[in-house]
PDB file of C-alpha atoms and ligand atoms in Angstrom:
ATOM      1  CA  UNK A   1     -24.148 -75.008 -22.272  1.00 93.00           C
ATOM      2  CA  UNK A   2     -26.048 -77.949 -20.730  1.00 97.00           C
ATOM      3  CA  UNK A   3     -26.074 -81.089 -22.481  1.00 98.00           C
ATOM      4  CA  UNK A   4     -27.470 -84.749 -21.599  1.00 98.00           C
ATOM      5  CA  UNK A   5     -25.029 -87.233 -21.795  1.00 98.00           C
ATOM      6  CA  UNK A   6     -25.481 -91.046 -21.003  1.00 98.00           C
ATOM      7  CA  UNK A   7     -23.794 -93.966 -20.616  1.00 97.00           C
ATOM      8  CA  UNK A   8     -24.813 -97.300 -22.143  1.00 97.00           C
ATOM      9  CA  UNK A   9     -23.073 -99.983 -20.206  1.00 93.00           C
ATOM     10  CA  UNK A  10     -23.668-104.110 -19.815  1.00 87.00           C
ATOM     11  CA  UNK A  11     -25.870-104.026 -16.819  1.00 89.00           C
ATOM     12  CA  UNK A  12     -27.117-100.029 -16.181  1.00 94.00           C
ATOM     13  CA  UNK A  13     -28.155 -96.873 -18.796  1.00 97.00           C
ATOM     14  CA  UNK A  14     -26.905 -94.015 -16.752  1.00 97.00           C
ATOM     15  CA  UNK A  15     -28.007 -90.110 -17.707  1.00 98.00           C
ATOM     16  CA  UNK A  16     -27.065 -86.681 -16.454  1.00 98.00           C
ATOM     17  CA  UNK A  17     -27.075 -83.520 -17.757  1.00 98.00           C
ATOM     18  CA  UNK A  18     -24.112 -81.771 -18.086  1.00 98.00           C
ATOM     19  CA  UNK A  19     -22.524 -78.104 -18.190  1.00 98.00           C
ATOM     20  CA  UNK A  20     -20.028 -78.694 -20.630  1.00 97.00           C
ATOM     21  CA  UNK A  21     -17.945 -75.620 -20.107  1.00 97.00           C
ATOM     22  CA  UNK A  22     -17.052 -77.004 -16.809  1.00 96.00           C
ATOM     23  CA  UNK A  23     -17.547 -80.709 -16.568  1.00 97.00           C
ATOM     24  CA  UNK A  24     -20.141 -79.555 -13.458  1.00 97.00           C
ATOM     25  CA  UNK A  25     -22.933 -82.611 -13.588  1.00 97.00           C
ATOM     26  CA  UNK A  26     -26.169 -80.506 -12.742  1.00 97.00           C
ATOM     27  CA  UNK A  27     -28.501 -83.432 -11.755  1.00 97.00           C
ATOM     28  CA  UNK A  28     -28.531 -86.618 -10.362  1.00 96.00           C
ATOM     29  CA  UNK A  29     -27.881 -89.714 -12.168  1.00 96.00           C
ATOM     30  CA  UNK A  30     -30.467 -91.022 -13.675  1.00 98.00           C
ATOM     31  CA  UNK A  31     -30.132 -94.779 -13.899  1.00 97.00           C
ATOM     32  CA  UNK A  32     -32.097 -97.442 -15.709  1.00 98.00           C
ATOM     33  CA  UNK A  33     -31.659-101.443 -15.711  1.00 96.00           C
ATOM     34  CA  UNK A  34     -30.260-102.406 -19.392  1.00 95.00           C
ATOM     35  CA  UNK A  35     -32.707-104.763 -21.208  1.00 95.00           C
ATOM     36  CA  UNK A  36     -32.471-108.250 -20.616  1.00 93.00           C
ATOM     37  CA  UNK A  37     -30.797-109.296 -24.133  1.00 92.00           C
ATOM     38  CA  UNK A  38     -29.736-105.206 -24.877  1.00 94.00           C
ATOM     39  CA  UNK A  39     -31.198-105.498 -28.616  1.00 95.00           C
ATOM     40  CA  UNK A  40     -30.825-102.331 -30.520  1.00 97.00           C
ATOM     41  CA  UNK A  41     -34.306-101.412 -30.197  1.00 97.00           C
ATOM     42  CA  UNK A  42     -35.003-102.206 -26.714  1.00 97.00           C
ATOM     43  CA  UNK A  43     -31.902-100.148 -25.655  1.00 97.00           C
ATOM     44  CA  UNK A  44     -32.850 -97.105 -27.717  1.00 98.00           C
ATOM     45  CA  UNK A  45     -36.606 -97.313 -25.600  1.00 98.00           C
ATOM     46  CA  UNK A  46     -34.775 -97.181 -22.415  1.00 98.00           C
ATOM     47  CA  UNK A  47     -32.434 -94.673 -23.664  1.00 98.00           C
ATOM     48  CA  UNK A  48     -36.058 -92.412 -24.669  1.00 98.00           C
ATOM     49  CA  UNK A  49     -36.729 -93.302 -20.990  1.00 98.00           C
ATOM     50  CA  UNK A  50     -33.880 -91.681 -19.604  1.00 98.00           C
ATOM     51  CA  UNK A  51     -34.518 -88.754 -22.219  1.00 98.00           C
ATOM     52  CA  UNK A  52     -37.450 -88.536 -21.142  1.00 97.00           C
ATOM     53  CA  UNK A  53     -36.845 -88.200 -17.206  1.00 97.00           C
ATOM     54  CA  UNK A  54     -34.621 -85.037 -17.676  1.00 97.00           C
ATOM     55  CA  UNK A  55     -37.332 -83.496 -19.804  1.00 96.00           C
ATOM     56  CA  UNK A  56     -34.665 -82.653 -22.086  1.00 96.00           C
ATOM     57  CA  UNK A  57     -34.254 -81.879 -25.836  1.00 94.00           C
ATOM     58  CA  UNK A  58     -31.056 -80.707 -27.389  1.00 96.00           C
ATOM     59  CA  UNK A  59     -28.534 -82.746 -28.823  1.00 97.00           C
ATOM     60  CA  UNK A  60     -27.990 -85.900 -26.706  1.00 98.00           C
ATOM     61  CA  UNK A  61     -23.721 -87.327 -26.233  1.00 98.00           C
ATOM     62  CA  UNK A  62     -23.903 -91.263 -25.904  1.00 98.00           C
ATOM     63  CA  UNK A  63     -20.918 -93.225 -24.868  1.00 98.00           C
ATOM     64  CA  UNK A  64     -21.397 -96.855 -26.192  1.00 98.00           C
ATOM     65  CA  UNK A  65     -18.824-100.155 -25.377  1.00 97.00           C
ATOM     66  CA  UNK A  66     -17.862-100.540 -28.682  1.00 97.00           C
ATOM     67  CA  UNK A  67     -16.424 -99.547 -32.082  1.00 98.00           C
ATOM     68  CA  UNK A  68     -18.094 -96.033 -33.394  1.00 98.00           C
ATOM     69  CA  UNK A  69     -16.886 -94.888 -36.090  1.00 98.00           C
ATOM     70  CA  UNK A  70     -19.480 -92.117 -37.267  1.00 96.00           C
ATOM     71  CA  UNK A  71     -22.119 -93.201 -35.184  1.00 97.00           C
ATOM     72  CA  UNK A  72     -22.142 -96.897 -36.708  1.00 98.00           C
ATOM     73  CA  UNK A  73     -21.084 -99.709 -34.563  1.00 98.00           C
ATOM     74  CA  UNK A  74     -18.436-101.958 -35.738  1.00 98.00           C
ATOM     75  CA  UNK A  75     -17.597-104.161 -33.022  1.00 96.00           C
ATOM     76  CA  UNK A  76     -19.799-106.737 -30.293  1.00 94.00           C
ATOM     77  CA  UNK A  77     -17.262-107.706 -27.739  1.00 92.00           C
ATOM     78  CA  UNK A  78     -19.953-107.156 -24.466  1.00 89.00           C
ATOM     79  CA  UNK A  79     -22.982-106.422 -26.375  1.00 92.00           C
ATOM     80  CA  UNK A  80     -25.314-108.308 -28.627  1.00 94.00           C
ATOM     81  CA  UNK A  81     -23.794-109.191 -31.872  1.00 95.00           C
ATOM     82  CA  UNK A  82     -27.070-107.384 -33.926  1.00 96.00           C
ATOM     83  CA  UNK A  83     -25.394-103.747 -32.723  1.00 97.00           C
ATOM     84  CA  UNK A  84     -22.810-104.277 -35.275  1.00 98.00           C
ATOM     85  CA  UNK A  85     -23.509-102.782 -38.122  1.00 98.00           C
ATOM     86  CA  UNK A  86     -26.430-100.685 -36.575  1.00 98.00           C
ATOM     87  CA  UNK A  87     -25.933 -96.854 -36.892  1.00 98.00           C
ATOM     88  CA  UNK A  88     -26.661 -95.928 -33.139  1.00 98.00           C
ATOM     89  CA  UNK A  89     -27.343 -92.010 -33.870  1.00 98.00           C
ATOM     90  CA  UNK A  90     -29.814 -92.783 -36.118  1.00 98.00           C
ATOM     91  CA  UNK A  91     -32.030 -95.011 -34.315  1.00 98.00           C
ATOM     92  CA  UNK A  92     -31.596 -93.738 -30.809  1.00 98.00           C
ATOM     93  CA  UNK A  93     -32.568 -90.028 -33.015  1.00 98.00           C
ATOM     94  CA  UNK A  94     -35.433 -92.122 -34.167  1.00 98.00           C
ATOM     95  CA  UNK A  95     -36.958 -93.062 -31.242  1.00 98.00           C
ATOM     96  CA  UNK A  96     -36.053 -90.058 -29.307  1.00 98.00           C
ATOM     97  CA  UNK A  97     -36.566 -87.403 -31.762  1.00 98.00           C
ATOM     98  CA  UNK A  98     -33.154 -85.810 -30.956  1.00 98.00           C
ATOM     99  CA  UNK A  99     -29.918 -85.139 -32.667  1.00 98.00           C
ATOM    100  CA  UNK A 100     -27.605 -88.302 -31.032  1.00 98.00           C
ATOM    101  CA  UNK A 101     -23.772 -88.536 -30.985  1.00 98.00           C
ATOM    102  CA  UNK A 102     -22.359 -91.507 -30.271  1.00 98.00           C
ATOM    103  CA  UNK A 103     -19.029 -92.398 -29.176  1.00 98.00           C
ATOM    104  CA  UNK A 104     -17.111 -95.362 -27.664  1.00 98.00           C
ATOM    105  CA  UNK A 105     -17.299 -95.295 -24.142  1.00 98.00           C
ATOM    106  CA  UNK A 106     -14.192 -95.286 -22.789  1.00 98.00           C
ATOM    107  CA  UNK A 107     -12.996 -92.648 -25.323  1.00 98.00           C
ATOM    108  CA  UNK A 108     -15.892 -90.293 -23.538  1.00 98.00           C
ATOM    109  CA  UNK A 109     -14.134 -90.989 -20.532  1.00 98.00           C
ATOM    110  CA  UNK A 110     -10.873 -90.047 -21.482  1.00 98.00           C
ATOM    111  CA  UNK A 111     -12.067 -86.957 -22.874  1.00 98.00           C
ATOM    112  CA  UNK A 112     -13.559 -86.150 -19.675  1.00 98.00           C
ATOM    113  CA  UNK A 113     -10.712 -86.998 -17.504  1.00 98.00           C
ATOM    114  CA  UNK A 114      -8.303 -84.878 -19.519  1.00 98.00           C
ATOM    115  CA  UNK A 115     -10.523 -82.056 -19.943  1.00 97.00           C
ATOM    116  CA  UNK A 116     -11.864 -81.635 -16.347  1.00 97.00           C
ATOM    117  CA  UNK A 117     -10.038 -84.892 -14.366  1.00 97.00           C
ATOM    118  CA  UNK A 118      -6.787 -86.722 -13.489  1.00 97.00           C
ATOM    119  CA  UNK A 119      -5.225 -85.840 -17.114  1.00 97.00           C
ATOM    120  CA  UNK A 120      -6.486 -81.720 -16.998  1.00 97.00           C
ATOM    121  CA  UNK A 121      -4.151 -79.411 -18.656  1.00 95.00           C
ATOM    122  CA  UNK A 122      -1.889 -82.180 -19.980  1.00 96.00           C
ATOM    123  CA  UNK A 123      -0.910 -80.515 -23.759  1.00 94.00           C
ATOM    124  CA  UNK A 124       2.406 -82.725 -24.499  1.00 96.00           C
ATOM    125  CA  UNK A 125       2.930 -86.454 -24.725  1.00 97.00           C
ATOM    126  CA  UNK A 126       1.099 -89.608 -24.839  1.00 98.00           C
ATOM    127  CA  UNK A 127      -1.682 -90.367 -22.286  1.00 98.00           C
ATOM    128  CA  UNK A 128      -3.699 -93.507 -22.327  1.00 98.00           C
ATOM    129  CA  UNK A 129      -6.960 -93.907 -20.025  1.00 98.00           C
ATOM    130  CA  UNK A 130      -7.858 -97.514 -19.874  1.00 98.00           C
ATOM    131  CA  UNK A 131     -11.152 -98.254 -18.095  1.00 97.00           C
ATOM    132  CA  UNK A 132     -10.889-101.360 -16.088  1.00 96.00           C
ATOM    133  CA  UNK A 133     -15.364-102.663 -15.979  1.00 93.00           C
ATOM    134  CA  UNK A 134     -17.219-105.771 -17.529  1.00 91.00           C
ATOM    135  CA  UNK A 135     -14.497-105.236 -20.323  1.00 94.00           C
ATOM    136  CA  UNK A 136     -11.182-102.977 -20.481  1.00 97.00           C
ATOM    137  CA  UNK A 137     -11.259 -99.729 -22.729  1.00 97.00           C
ATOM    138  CA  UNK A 138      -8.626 -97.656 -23.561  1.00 98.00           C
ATOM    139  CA  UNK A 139      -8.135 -94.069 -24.427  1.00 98.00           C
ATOM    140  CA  UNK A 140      -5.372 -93.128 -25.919  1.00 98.00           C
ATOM    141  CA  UNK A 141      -4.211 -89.038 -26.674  1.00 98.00           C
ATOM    142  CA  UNK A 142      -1.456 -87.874 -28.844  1.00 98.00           C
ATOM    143  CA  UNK A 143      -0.604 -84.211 -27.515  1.00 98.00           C
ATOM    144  CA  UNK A 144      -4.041 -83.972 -25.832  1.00 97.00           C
ATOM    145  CA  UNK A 145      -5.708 -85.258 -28.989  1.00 96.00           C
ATOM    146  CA  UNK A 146      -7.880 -88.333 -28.919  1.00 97.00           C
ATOM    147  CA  UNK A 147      -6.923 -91.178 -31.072  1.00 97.00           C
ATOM    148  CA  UNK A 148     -10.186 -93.131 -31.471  1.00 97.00           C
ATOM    149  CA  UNK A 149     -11.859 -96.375 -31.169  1.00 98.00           C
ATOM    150  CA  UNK A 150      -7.714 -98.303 -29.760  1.00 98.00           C
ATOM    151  CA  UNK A 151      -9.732-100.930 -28.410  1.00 98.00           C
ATOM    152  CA  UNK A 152      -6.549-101.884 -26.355  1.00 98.00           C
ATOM    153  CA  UNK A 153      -8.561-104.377 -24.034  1.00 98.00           C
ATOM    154  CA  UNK A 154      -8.724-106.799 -26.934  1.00 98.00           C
ATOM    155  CA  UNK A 155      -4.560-107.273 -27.163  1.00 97.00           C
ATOM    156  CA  UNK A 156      -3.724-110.414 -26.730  1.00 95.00           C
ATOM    157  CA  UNK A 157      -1.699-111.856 -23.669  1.00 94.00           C
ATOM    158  CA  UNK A 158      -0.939-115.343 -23.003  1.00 91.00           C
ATOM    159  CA  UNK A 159      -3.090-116.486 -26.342  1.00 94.00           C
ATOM    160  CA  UNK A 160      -5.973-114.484 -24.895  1.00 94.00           C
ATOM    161  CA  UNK A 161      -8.329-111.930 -25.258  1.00 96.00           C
ATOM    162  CA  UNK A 162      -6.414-109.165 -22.400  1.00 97.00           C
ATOM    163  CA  UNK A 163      -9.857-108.395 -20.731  1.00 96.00           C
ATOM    164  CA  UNK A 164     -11.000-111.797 -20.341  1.00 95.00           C
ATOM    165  CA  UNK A 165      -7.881-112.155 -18.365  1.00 95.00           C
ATOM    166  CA  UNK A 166      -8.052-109.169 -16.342  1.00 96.00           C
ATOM    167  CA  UNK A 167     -10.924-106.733 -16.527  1.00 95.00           C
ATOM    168  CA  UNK A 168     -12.859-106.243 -13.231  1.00 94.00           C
ATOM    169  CA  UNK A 169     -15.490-108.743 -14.779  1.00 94.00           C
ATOM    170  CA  UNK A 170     -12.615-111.458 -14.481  1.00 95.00           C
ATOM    171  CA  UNK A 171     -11.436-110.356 -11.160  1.00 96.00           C
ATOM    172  CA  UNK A 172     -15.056-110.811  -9.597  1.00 96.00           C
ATOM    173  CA  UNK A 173     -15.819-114.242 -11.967  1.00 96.00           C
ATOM    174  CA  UNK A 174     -12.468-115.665 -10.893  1.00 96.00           C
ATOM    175  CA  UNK A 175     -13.261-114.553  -7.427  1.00 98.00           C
ATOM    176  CA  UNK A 176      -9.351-112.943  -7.126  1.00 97.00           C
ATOM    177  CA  UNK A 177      -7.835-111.291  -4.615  1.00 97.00           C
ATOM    178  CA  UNK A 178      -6.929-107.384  -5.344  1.00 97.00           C
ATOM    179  CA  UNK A 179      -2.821-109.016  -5.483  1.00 97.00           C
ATOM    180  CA  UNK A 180      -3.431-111.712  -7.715  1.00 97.00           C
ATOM    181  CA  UNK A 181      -5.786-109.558 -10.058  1.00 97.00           C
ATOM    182  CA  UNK A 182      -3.581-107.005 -10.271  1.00 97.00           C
ATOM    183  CA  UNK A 183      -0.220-109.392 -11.046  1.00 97.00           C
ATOM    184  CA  UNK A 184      -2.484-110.061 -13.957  1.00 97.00           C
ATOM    185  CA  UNK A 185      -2.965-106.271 -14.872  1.00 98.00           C
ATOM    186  CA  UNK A 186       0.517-105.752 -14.162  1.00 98.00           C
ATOM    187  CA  UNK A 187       1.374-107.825 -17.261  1.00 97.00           C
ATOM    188  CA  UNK A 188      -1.414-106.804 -19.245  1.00 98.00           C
ATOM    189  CA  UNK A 189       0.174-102.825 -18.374  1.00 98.00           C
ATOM    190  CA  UNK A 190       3.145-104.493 -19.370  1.00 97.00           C
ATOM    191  CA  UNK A 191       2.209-105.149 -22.916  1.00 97.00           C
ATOM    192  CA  UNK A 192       0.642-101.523 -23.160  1.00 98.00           C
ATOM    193  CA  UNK A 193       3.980-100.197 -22.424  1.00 97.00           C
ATOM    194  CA  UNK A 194       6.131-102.195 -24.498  1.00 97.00           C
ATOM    195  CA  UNK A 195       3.696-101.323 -27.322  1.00 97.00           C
ATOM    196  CA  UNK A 196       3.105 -97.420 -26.981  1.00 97.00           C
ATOM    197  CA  UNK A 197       5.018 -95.921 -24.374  1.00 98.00           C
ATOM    198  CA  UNK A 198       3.217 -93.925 -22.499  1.00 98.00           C
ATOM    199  CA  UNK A 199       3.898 -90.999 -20.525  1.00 98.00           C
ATOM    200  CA  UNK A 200       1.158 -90.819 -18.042  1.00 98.00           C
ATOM    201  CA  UNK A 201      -1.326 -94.131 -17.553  1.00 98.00           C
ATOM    202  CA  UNK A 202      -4.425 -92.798 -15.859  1.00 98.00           C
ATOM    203  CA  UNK A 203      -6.918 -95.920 -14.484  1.00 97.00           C
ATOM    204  CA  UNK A 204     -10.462 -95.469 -14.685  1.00 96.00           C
ATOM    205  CA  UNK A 205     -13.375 -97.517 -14.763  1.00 92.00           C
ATOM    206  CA  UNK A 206     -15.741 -99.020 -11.723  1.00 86.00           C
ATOM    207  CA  UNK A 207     -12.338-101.046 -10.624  1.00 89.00           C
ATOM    208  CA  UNK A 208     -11.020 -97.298 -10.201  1.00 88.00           C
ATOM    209  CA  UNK A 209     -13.260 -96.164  -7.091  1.00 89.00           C
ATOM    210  CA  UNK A 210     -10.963 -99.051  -5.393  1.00 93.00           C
ATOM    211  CA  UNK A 211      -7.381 -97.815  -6.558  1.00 94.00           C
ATOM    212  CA  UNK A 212      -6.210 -98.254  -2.986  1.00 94.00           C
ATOM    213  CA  UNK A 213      -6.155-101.890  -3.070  1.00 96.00           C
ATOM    214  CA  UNK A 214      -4.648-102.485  -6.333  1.00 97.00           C
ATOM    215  CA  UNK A 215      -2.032 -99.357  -6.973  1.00 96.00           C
ATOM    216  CA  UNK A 216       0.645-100.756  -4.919  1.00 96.00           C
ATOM    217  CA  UNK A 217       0.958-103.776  -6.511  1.00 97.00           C
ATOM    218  CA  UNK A 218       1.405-101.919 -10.074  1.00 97.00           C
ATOM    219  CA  UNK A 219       4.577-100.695 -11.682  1.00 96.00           C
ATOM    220  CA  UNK A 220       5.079 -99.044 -15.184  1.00 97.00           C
ATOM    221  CA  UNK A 221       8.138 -96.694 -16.393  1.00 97.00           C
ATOM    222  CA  UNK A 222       4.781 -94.700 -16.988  1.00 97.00           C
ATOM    223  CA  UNK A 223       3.516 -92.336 -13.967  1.00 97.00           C
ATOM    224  CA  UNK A 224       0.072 -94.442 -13.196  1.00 97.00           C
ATOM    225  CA  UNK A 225      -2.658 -92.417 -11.680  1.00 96.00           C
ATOM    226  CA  UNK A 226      -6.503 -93.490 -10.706  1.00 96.00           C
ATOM    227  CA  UNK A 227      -9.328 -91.384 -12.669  1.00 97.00           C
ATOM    228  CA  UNK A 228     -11.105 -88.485 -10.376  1.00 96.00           C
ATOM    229  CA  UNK A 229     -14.281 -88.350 -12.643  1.00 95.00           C
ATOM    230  CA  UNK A 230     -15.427 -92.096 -11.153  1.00 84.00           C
ATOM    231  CA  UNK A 231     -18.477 -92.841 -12.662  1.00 87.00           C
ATOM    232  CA  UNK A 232     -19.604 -89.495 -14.214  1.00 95.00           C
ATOM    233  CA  UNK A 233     -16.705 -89.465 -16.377  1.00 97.00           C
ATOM    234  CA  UNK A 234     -18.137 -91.589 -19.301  1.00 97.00           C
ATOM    235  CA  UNK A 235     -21.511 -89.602 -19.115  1.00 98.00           C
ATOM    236  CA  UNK A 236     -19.793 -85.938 -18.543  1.00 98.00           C
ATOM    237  CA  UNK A 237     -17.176 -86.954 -21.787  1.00 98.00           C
ATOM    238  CA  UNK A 238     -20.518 -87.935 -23.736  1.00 98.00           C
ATOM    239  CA  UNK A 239     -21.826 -84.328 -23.533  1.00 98.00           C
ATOM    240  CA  UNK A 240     -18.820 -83.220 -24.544  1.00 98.00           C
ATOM    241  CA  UNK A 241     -18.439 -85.181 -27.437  1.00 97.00           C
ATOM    242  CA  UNK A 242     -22.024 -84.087 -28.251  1.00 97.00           C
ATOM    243  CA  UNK A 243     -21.051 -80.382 -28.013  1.00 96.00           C
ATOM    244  CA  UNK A 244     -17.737 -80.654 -30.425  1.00 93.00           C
ATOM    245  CA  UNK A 245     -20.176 -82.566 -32.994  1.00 90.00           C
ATOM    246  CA  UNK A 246     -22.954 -80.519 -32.844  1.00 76.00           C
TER     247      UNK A 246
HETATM  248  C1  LIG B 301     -15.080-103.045 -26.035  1.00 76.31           C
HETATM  249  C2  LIG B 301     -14.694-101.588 -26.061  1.00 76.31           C
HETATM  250  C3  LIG B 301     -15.159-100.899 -24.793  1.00 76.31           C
HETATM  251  C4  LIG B 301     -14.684-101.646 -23.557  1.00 76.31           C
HETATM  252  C5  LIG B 301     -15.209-101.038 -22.283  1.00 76.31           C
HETATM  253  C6  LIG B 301     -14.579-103.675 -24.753  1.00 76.31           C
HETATM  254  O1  LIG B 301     -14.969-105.011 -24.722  1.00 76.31           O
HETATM  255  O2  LIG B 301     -14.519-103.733 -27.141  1.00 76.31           O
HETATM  256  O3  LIG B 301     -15.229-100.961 -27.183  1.00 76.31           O
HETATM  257  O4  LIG B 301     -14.668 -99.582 -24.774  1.00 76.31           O
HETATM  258  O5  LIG B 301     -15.094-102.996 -23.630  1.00 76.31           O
HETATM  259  O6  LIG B 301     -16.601-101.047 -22.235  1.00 76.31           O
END
């Protein structure tokens, strides 16, 4: 079954469709700018846009950097504070005239990465995908089951918010090397562990593409392994969280 999923991030609104039996991404990527501002309304015109491109109707998977709990947002850490409040599936359906899912976005990766990546055919045990980007999200499965909306960026560390400390944003703001950002992510995994441990940590996120530089420097009692799904895994976990809704 072929489903469009997209992902709704800080700077790009990224679509694909997807076969969701097999995590196979049958297009390209589709990519537009996000709207100066990213109001609700202007985001849910670009997201017709990208709709619109594939030619597509059928229920539409959206992974969104926030709190979702039943397609409402709850939460504005990266994203303009109207969203919260705002039930996403019901004005994205609006404008595009489809039935929309909606989903936090680094949940949609996880369930891609342990349905077709870097956590496939994991059954026992606790797994958490965190997704280092503009922010950090987290992912965190019980026995391969997702436990939603963690929102583990947002622990605190040193009297601050853990991803304005150490998410990929900060690396690049702070203009750090890949050592001294990842002494800072080594803490933050730190935390994580104390907190839930983990059996397997799996790293995802834009940062991931660039595990080389930053894997040696990390340590958990955890196993720690990068994503494989890169950047399709937030839009591929999207459609898939479409699919199980619909
Ligand atoms: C948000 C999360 C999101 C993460 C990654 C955080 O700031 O609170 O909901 O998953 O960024 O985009």
């Amino acid at each position: 079954m072929d489903i469009l999923g997209i992902d709704i991030g800080g700077s790009g609104i990224k679509g694909a469709i997807v076969d969701v039996a097999t995590g196979e991404v049958k297009t390209e990527r589709y990519r537009l700018e996000t709207p100066e501002g990213a109001i609700p309304a202007d985001v849910a015109e670009t997201v017709d846009r990208v709709v619109k491109n594939f030619k597509y109707s059928g229920p539409v998977g959206i992974g969104f950097p926030a709190v979702v709990i039943h397609g409402v947002c709850h939460s504005a850490a990266n994203i303009d504070e109207s969203w919260v409040g705002t039930n996403v599936d019901a004005l994205v359906g609006k404008v595009t005239g489809l039935p929309v899912h909606t989903v936090n976005d680094a949940d949609a990766a996880g369930v891609a990465e342990m349905r077709f990546g870097a956590g496939r055919g994991i059954e026992r045990g606790v797994v958490i995908m965190l997704t280092i980007g503009t922010g950090i999200g987290s992912a965190v499965f019980t026995d391969g089951r997702l436990v939603p909306n963690t929102e583990l960026g947002h622990l605190e560390i040193r009297g601050k918010d853990a991803e304005r400390r150490a998410s990929d944003a900060a690396r690049k703001r702070k203009k750090l090397s890949w050592e001294e950002w990842a002494n800072r992510f080594q803490e933050y995994l730190e935390t994580v562990e104390k907190l839930f441990s983990p059996d397997l940590i799996i790293l995802g996120g834009g940062a991931s593409k660039e595990a080389d530089s930053f894997l040696p420097y990390l340590s958990t009692r955890a196993k720690i392994i990068p994503a494989q799904l890169l950047n399709q895994a937030g839009i591929i976990g999207a459609a898939i969280y479409a699919k199980d809704q619909g």
